[in-house]
XYZ file of C-alpha atoms in Angstrom:
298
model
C -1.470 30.851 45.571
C -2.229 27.323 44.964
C -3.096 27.185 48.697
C -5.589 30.383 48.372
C -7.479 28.519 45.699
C -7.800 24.949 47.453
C -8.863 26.606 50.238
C -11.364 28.879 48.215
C -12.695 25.424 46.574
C -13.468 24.263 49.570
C -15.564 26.589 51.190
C -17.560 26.424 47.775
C -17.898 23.304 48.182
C -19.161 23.128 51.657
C -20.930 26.174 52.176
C -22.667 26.661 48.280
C -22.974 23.604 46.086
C -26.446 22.219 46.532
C -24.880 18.424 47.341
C -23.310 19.952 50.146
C -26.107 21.676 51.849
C -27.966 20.010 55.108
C -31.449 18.739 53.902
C -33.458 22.205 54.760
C -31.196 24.116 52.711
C -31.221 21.729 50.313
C -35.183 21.446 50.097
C -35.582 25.022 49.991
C -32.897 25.216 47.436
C -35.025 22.579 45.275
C -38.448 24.623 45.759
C -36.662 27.731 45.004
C -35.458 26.189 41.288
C -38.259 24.055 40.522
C -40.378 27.527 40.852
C -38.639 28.998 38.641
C -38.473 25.933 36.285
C -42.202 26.145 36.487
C -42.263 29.654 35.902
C -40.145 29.284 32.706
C -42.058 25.863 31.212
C -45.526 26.607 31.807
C -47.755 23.777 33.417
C -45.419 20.877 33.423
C -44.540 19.667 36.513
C -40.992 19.616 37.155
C -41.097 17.062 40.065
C -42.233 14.649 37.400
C -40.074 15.102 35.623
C -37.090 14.764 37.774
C -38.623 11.840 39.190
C -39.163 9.632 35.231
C -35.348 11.116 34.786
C -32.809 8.825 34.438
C -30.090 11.078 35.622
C -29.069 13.314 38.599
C -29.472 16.379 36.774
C -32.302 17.061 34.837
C -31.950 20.267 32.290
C -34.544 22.333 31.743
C -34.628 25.381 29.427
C -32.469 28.491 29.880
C -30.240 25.851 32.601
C -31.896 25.320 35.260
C -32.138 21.809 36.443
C -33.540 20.360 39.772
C -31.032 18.223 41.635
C -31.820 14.772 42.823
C -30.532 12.725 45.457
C -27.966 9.787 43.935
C -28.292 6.291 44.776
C -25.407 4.489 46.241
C -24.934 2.229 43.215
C -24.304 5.061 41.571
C -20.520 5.419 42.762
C -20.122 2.073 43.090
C -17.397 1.607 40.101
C -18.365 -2.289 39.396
C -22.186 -0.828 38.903
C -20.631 1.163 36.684
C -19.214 -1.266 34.535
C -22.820 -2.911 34.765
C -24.145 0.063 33.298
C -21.667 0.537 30.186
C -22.622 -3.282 29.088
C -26.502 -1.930 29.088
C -25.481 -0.482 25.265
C -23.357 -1.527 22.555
C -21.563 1.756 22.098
C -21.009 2.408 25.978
C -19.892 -1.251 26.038
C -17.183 -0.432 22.858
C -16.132 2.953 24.668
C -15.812 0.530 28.149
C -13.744 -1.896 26.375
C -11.460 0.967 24.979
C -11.488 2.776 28.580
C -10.550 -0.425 30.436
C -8.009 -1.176 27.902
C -6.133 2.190 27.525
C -6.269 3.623 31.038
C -5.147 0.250 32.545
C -2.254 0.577 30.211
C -1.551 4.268 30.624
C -1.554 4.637 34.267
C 0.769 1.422 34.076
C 3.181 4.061 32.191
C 2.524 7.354 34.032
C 3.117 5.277 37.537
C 6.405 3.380 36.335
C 8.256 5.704 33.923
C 9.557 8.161 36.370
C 10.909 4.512 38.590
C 12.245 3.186 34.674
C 14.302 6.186 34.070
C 16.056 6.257 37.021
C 16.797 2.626 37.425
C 17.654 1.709 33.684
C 19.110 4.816 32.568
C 20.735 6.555 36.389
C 18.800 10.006 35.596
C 19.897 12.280 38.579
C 16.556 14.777 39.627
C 16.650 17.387 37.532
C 16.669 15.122 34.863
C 13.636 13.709 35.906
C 12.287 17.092 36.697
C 13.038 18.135 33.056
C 11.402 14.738 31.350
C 8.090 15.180 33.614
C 8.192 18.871 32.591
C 7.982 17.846 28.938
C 5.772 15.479 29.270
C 3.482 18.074 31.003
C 4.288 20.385 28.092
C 3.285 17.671 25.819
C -0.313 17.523 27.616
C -0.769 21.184 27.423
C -0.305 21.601 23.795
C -2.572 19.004 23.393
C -5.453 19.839 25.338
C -5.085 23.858 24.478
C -3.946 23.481 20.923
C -4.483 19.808 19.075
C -7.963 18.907 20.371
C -9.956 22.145 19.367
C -8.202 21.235 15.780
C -8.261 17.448 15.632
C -11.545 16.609 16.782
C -13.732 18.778 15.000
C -11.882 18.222 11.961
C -11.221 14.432 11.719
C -14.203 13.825 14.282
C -14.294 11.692 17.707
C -13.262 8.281 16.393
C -10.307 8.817 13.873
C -9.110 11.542 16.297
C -9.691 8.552 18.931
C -7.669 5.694 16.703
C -4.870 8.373 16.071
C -4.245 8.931 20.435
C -4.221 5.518 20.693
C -1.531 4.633 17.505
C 0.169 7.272 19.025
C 0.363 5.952 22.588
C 1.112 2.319 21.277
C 3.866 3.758 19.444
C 4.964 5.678 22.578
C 5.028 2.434 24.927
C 6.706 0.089 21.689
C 9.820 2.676 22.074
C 9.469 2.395 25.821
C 10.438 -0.858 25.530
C 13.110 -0.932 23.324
C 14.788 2.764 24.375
C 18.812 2.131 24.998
C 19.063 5.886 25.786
C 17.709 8.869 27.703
C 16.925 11.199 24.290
C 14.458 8.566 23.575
C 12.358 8.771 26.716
C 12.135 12.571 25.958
C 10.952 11.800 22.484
C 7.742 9.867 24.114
C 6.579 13.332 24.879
C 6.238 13.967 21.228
C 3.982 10.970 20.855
C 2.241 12.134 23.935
C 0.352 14.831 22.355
C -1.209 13.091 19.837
C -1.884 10.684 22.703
C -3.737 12.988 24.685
C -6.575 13.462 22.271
C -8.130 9.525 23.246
C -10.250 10.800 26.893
C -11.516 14.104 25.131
C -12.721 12.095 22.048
C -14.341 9.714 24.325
C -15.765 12.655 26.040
C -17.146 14.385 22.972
C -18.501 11.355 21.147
C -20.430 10.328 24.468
C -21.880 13.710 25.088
C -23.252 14.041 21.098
C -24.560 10.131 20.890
C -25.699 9.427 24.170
C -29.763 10.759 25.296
C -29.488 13.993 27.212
C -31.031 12.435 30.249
C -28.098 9.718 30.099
C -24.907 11.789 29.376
C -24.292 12.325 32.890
C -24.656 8.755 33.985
C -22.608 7.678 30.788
C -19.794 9.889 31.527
C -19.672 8.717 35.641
C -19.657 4.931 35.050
C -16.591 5.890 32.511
C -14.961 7.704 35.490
C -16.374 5.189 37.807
C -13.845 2.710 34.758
C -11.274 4.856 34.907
C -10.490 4.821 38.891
C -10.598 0.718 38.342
C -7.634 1.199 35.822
C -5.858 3.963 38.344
C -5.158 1.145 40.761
C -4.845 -1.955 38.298
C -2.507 -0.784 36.259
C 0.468 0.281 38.509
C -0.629 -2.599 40.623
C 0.102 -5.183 38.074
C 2.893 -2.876 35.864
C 4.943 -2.283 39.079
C 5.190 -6.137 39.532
C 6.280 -6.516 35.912
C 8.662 -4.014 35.974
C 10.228 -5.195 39.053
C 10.778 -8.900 37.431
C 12.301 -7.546 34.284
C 14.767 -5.487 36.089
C 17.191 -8.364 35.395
C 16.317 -9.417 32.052
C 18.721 -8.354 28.837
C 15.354 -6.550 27.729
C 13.931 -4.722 30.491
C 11.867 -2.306 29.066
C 10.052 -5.477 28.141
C 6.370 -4.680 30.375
C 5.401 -1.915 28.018
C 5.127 -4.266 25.168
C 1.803 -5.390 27.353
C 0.788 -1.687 27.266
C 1.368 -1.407 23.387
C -0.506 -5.012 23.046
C -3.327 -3.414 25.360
C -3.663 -0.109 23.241
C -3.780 -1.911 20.240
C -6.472 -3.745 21.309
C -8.366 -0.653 22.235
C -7.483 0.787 19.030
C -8.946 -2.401 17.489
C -12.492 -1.659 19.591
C -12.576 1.515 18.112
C -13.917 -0.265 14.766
C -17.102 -0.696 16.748
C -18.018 2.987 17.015
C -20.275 4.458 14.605
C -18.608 6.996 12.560
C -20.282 10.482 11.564
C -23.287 11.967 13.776
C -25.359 11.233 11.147
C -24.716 6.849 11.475
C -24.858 7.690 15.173
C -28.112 9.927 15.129
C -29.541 6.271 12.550
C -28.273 3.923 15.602
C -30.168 4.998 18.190
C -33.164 5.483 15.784
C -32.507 1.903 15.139
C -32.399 1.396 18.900
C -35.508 2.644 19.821
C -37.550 0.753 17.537
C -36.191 -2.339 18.506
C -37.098 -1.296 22.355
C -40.285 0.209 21.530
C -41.038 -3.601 19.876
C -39.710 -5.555 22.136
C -42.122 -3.924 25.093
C -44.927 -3.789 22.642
C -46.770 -7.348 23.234
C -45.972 -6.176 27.062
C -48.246 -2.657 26.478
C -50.885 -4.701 24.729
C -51.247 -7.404 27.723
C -51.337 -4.327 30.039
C -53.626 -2.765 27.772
C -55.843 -5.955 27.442
């Protein structure tokens, strides 16, 4: 079944999303939704539009949007991290990105290698710890975040993944038995709630025109931290093997979630303070280009 469904994918891929389509297609695809774009918004020209925009989608009323062609910097995850220092809130939710992902792929990549080195867990052991952990992510993603986040809001439901996480890699470190591994998949569904809350509080403080772009160059982040983290983890764990402590590595982890929990600090709190900040934000742009209009002007 799983097969069926890849393979589906990929003829949707290839043979229907716009992206995928040879330039013909693709133009007549483009004419074909900026008509009715037109059609829907009266006189204003949607190839201006997409053209002043900012982003690689542009949305127009009722959905429609008119699809633009992406420049390489784009994907380039170092331009990404360029673009996240370009605001003080993207640069807080980079810091906290950076920070946690480098420190939970370092987990997710060693802890299956951990548990059967330190504590001789035999497969279907291991099967039955990654199936809880899976569990754990389920429950959280189906269950805690439609309940957290809307209820505590994006940054305390943020602070309380990554407690939860720090906690999770502290008893990492110190576990002397196998029970205790399993209970990290308790603290992994509070955990789970940090990349939604980044998601949500992006997408509701961030301009339209920029929430695409915002949420790539944190992706672009994240695949840094995919091969960071288990590239510098691995090493660690492989040196402590000997040591009287050797669950010592995920100390670093907890250190680095802290730290991320400590960024959190930075982000404004209710919609409200956030809706303010960029008010804030605008004037000080729109005054710091004004003597530039005026010389223009003169």
């Amino acid at each position: 079944m799983t097969l069926i469904l890849t393979v589906l994918d990929l003829f949707y891929i290839y043979f229907i999303l716009p992206e995928s389509l040879n330039h013909s297609k693709r133009n007549e695809f483009e004419s074909t939704v900026a008509a009715s774009a037109s059609s829907e918004m009266g006189d204003i020209s949607t190839t201006a539009i997409a053209d002043n925009s900012s982003s690689s989608n542009v949305a127009f009323q009722g959905g429609v949007g008119v699809s633009r062609r992406a420049s390489s910097s784009w994907w380039n995850p170092f331009e990404s991290i360029r673009y996240l220092t370009t605001d003080p809130l993207l640069s807080s939710i980079g810091r906290i990105t950076i920070l946690y992902y480098t420190a939970l792929h370092a987990v997710v990549s060693t802890l299956i290698l951990y548990a059967a080195r330190q504590f001789h867990l035999g497969p279907h052991r291991l099967g039955e710890l990654m199936a809880a952990l899976g569990l754990s992510t389920m429950l959280s993603e189906a269950v805690l975040v439609r309940i957290a986040i809307p209820a505590l809001g994006e940054p305390r439901s943020m602070r309380l993944g990554l407690m939860s996480f720090t906690l999770q890699c502290m008893l990492l470190a110190v576990a002397g038995s196998p029970w205790q591994l399993f209970f990290c998949a308790i603290l992994a569904i509070p955990g789970n709630l940090v990349y939604p809350s980044i998601s949500s509080l992006v997408s509701t403080s961030v301009k339209p025109e920029d929430v695409g772009r915002a949420l790539g160059s944190i992706n672009g982040v994240k695949s840094l931290t995919e091969g960071l983290g288990p590239l510098i983890f691995g090493t660690l764990l492989t040196i402590s093997e000997t040591h009287s402590l050797p669950g010592w590595p995920y100390f670093i982890a907890a250190i680095m979630s802290a730290l991320a929990w400590h960024a959190t600090k930075a982000l404004p709190g209710e919609s409200t303070k956030r809706a303010e900040y960029y008010m804030r934000r605008e004037k000080v742009d729109y005054e710091e280009m004004e003597p530039f209009n005026e010389r223009n002007n003169a």
